[in-house]
JSON list of C-alpha atoms in Angstrom, two decimals:
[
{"chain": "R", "resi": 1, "resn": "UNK", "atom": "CA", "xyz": [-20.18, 14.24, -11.27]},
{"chain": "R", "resi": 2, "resn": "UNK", "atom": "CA", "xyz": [-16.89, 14.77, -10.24]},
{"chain": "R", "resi": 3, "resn": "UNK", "atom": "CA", "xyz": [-18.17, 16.10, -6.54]},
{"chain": "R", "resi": 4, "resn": "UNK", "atom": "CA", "xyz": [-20.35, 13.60, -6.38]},
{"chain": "R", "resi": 5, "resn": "UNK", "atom": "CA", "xyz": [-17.51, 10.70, -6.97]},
{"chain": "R", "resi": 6, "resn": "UNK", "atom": "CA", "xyz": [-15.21, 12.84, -4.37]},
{"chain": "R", "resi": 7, "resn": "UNK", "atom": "CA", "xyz": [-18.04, 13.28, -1.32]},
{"chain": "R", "resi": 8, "resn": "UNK", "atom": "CA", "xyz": [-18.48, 8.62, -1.95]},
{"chain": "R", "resi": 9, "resn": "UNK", "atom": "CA", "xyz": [-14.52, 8.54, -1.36]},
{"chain": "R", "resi": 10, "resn": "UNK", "atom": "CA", "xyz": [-14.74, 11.15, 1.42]},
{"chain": "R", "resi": 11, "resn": "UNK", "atom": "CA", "xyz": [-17.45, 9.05, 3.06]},
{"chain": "R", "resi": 12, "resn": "UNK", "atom": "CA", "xyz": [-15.86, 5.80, 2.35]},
{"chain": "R", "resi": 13, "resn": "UNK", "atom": "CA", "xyz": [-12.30, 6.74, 3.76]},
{"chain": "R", "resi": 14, "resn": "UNK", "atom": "CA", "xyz": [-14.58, 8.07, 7.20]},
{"chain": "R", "resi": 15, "resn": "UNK", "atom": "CA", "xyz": [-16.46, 5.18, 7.68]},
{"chain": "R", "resi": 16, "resn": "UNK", "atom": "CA", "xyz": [-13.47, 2.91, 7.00]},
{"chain": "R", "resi": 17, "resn": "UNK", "atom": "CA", "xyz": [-10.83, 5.02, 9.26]},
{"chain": "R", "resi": 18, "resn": "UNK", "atom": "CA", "xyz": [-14.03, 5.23, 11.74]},
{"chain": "R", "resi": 19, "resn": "UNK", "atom": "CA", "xyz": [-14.46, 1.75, 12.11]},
{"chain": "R", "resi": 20, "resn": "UNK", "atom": "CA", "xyz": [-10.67, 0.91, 12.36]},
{"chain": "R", "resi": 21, "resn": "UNK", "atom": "CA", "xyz": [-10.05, 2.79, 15.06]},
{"chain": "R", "resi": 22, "resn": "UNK", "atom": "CA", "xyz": [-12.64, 2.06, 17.02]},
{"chain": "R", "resi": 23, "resn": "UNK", "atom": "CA", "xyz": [-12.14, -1.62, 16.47]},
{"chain": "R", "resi": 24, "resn": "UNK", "atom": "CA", "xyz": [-8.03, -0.94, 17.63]},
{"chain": "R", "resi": 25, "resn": "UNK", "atom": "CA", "xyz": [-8.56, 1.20, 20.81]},
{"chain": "R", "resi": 26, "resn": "UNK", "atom": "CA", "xyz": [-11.36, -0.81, 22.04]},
{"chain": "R", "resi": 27, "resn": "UNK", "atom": "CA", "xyz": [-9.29, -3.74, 21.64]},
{"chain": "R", "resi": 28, "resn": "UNK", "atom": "CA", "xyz": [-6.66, -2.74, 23.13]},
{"chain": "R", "resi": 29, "resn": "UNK", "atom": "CA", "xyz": [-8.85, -0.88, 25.82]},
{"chain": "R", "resi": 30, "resn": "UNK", "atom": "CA", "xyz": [-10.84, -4.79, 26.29]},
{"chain": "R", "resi": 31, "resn": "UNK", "atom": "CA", "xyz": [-6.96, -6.20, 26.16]},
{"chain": "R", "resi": 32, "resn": "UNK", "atom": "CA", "xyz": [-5.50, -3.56, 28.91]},
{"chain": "R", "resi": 33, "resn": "UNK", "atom": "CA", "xyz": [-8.45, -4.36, 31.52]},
{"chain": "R", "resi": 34, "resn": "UNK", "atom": "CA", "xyz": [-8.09, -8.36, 31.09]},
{"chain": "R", "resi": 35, "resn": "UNK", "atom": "CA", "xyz": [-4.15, -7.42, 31.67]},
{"chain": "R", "resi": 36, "resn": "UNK", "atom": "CA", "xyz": [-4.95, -5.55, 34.39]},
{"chain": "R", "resi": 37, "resn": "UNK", "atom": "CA", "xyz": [-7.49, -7.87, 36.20]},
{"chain": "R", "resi": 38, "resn": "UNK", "atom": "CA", "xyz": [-5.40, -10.33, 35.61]},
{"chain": "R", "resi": 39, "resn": "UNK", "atom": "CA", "xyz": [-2.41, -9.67, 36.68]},
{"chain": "R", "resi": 40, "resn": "UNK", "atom": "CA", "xyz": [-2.83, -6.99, 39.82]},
{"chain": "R", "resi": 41, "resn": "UNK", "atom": "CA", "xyz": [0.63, -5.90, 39.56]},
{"chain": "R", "resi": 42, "resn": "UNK", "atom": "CA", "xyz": [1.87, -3.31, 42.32]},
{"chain": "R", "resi": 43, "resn": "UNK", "atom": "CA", "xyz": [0.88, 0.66, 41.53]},
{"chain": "R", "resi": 44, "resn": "UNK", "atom": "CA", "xyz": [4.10, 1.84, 40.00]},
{"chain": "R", "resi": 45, "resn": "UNK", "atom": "CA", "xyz": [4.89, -1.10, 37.95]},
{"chain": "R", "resi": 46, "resn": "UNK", "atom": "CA", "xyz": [1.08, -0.97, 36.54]},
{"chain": "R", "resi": 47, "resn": "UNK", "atom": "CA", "xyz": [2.21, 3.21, 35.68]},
{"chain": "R", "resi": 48, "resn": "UNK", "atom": "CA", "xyz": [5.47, 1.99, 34.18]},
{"chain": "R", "resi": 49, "resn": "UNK", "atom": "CA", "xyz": [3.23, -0.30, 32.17]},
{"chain": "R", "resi": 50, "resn": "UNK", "atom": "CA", "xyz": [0.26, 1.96, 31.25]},
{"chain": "R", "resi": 51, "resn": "UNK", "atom": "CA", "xyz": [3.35, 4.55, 30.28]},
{"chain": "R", "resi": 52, "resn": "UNK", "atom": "CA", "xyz": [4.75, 2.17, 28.06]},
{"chain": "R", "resi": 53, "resn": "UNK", "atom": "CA", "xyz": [1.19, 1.25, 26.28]},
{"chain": "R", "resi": 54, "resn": "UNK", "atom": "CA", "xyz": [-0.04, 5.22, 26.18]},
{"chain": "R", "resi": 55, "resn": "UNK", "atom": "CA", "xyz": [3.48, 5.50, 23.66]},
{"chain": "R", "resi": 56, "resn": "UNK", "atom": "CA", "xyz": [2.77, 2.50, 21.94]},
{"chain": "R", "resi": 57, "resn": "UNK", "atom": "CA", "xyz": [-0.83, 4.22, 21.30]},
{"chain": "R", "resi": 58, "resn": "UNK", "atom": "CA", "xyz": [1.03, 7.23, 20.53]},
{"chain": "R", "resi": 59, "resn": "UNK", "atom": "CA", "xyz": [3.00, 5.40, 18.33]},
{"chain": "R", "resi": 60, "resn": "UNK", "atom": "CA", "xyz": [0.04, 4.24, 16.21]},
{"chain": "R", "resi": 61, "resn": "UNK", "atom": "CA", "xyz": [-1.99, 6.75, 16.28]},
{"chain": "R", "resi": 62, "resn": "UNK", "atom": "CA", "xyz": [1.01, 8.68, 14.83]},
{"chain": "R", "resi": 63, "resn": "UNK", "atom": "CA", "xyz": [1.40, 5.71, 12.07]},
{"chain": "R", "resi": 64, "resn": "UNK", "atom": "CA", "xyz": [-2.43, 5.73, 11.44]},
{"chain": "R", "resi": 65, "resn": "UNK", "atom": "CA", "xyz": [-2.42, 9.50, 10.69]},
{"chain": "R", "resi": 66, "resn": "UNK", "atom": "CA", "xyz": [0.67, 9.37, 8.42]},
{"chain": "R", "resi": 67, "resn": "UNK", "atom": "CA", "xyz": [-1.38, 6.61, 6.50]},
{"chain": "R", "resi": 68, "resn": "UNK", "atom": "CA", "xyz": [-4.63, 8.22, 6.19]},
{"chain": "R", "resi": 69, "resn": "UNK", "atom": "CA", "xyz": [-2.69, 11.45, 4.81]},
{"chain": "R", "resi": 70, "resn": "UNK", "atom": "CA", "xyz": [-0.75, 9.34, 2.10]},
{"chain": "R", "resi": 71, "resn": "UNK", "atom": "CA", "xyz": [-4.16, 7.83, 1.36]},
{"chain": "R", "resi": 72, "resn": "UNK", "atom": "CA", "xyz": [-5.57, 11.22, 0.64]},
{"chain": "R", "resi": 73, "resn": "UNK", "atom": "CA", "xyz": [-2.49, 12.61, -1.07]},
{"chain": "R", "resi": 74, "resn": "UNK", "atom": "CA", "xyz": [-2.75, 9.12, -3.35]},
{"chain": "R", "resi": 75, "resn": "UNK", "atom": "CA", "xyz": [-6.44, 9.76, -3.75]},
{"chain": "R", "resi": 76, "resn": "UNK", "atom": "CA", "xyz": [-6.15, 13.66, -4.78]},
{"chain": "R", "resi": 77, "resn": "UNK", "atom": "CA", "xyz": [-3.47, 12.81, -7.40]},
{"chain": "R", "resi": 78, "resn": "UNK", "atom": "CA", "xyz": [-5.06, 10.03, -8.89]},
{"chain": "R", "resi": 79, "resn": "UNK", "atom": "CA", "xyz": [-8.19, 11.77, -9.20]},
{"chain": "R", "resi": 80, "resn": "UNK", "atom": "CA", "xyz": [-6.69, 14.54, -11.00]},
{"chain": "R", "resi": 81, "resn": "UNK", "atom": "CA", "xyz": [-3.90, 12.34, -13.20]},
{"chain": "R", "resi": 82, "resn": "UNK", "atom": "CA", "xyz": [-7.28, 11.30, -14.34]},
{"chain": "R", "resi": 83, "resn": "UNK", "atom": "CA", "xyz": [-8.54, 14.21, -14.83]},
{"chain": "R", "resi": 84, "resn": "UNK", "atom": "CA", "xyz": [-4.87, 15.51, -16.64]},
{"chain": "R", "resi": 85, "resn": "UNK", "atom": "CA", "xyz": [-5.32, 12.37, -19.01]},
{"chain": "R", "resi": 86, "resn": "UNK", "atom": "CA", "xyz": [-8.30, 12.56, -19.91]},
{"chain": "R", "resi": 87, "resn": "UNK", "atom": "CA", "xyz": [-7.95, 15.66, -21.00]},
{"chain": "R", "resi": 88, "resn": "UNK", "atom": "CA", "xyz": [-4.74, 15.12, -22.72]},
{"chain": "R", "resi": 89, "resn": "UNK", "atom": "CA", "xyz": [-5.77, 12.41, -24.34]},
{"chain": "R", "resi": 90, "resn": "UNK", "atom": "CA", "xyz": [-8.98, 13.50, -25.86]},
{"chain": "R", "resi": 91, "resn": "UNK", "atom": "CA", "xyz": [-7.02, 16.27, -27.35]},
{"chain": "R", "resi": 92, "resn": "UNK", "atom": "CA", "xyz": [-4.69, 13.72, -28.98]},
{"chain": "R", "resi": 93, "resn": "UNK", "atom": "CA", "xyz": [-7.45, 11.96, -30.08]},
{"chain": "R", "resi": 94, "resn": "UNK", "atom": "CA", "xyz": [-9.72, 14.27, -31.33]},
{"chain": "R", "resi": 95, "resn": "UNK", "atom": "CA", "xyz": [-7.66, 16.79, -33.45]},
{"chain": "R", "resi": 96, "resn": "UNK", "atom": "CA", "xyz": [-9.58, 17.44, -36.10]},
{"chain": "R", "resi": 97, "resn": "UNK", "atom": "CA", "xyz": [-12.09, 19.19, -33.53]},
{"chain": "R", "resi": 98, "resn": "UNK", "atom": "CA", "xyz": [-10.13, 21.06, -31.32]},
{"chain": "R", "resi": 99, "resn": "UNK", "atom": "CA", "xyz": [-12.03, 23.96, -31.44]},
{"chain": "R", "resi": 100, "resn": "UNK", "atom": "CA", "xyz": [-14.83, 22.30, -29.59]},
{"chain": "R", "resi": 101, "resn": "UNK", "atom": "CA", "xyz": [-12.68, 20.46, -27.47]},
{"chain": "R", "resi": 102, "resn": "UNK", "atom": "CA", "xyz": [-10.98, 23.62, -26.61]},
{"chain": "R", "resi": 103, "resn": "UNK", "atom": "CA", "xyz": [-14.62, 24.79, -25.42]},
{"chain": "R", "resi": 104, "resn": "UNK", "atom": "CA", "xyz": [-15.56, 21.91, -23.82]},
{"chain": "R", "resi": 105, "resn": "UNK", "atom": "CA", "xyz": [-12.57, 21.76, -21.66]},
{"chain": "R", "resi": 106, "resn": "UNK", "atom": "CA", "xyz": [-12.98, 25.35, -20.82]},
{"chain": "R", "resi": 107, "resn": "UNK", "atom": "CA", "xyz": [-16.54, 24.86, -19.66]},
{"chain": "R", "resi": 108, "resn": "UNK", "atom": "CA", "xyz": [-15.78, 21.82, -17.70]},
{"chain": "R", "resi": 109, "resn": "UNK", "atom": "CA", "xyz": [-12.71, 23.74, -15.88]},
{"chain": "R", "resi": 110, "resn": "UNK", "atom": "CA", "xyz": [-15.53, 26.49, -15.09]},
{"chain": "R", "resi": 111, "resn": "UNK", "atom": "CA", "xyz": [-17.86, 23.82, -13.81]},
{"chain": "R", "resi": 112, "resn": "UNK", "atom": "CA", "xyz": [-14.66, 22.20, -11.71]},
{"chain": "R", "resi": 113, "resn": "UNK", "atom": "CA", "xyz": [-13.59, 25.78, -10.31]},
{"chain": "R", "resi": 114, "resn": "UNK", "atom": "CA", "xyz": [-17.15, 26.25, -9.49]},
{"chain": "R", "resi": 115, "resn": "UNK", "atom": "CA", "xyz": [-17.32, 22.75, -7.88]},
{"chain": "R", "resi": 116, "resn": "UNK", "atom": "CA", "xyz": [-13.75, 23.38, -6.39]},
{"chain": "R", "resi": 117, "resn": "UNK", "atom": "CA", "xyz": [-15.09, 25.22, -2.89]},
{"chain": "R", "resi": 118, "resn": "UNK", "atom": "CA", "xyz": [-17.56, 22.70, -2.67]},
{"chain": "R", "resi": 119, "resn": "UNK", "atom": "CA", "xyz": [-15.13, 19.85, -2.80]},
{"chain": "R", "resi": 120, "resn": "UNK", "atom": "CA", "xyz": [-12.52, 21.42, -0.48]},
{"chain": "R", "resi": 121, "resn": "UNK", "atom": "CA", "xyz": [-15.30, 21.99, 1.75]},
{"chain": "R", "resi": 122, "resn": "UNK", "atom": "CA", "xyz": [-15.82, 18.12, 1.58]},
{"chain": "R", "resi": 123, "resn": "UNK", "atom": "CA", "xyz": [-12.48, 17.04, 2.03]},
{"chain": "R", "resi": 124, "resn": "UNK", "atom": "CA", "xyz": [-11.83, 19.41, 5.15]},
{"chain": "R", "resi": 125, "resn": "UNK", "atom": "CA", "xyz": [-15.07, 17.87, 6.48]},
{"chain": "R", "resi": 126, "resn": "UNK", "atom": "CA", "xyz": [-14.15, 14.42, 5.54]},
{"chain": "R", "resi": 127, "resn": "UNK", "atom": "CA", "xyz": [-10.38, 15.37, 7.40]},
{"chain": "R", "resi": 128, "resn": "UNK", "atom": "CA", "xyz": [-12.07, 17.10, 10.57]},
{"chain": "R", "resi": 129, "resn": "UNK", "atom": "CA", "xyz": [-14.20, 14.25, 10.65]},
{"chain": "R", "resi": 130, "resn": "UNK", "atom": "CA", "xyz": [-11.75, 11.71, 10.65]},
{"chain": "R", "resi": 131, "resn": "UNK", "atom": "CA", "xyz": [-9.71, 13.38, 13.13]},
{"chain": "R", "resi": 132, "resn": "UNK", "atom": "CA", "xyz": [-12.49, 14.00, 15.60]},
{"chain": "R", "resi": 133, "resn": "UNK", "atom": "CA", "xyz": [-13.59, 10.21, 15.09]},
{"chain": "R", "resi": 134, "resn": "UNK", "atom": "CA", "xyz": [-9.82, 8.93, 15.95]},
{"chain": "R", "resi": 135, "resn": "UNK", "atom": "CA", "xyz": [-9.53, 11.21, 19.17]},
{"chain": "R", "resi": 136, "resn": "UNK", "atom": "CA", "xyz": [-13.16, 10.54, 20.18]},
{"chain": "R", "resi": 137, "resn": "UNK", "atom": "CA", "xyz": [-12.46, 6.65, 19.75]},
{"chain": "R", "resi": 138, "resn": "UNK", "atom": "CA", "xyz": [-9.03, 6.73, 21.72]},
{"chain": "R", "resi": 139, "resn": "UNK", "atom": "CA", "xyz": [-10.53, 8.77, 24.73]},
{"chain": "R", "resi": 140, "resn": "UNK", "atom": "CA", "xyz": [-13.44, 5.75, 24.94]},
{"chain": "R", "resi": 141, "resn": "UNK", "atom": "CA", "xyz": [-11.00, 3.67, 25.19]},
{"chain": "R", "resi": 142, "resn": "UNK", "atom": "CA", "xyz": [-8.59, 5.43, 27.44]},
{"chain": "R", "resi": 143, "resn": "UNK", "atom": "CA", "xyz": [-12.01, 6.10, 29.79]},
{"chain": "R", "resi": 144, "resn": "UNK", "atom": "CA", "xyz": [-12.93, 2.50, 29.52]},
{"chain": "R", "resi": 145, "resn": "UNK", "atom": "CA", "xyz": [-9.08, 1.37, 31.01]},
{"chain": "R", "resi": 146, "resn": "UNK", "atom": "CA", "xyz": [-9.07, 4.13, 33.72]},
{"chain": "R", "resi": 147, "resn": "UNK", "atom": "CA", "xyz": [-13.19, 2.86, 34.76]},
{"chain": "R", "resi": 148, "resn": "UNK", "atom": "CA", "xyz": [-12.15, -0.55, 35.05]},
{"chain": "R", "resi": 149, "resn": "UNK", "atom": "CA", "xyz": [-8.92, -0.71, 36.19]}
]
């Protein structure tokens, strides 16, 4: 259950970081050209320019990373604070049967350690993933400016 729940997160935060930065670089990409067209500025000023855009790219892409790793850091703690309470509480709860509860936990930490390569294998994916999606999306975008300049 608890892989399941992780892959829907791991999918969510893809599509979601996916669709951002496509929608920013091929703004800014659409943006740059209209600029461009626009204005016809002389070669080395346009460089100057382009310069100063490629860091402010940097610049965000640098942000957007940063984000996306607090997101997963949030996510991974919260899942397993959950996981830590519950836990802790049902043992709090339920001390009259701790003996079973004792069991249960122990078979459920067997079924997470046997679920644990699977989910690391998911969250590297969902990582790689999100990684490949933010490069592939700022090259389009950096092809689409240098095609229509």
């Amino acid at each position: 259950m608890v892989v399941f729940i992780l892959k829907f997160i791991f999918l969510a935060i893809i599509t979601l970081s996916n669709l951002i930065t496509k929608l920013f670089f091929t703004s800014i990409a659409n943006l740059l050209i209209v600029l461009i067209h626009a204005f016809k500025v002389p070669g080395e000023a346009l460089q100057g320019g382009l310069e100063q855009v490629g860091e402010a790219l940097k610049g965000c892409l640098e942000y957007i990373l940063e984000l996306l790793i607090e997101v997963i850091k949030t996510i991974i703690s919260t899942v397993f604070d959950a996981l830590i309470n519950g836990a802790t509480g049902s043992a709090a709860v339920a001390g009259s049967a701790i003996g079973g509860l004792v069991e249960k936990t122990r078979t459920s930490f067997e079924g997470l350690l046997n679920d644990f390569p699977e989910i690391i294998e998911g969250f590297t994916e969902m990582v790689s993933t999100v990684v490949s999606d933010l490069w592939n999306n700022y090259k389009d975008a950096l092809g689409y400016v240098t095609e229509n300049a």
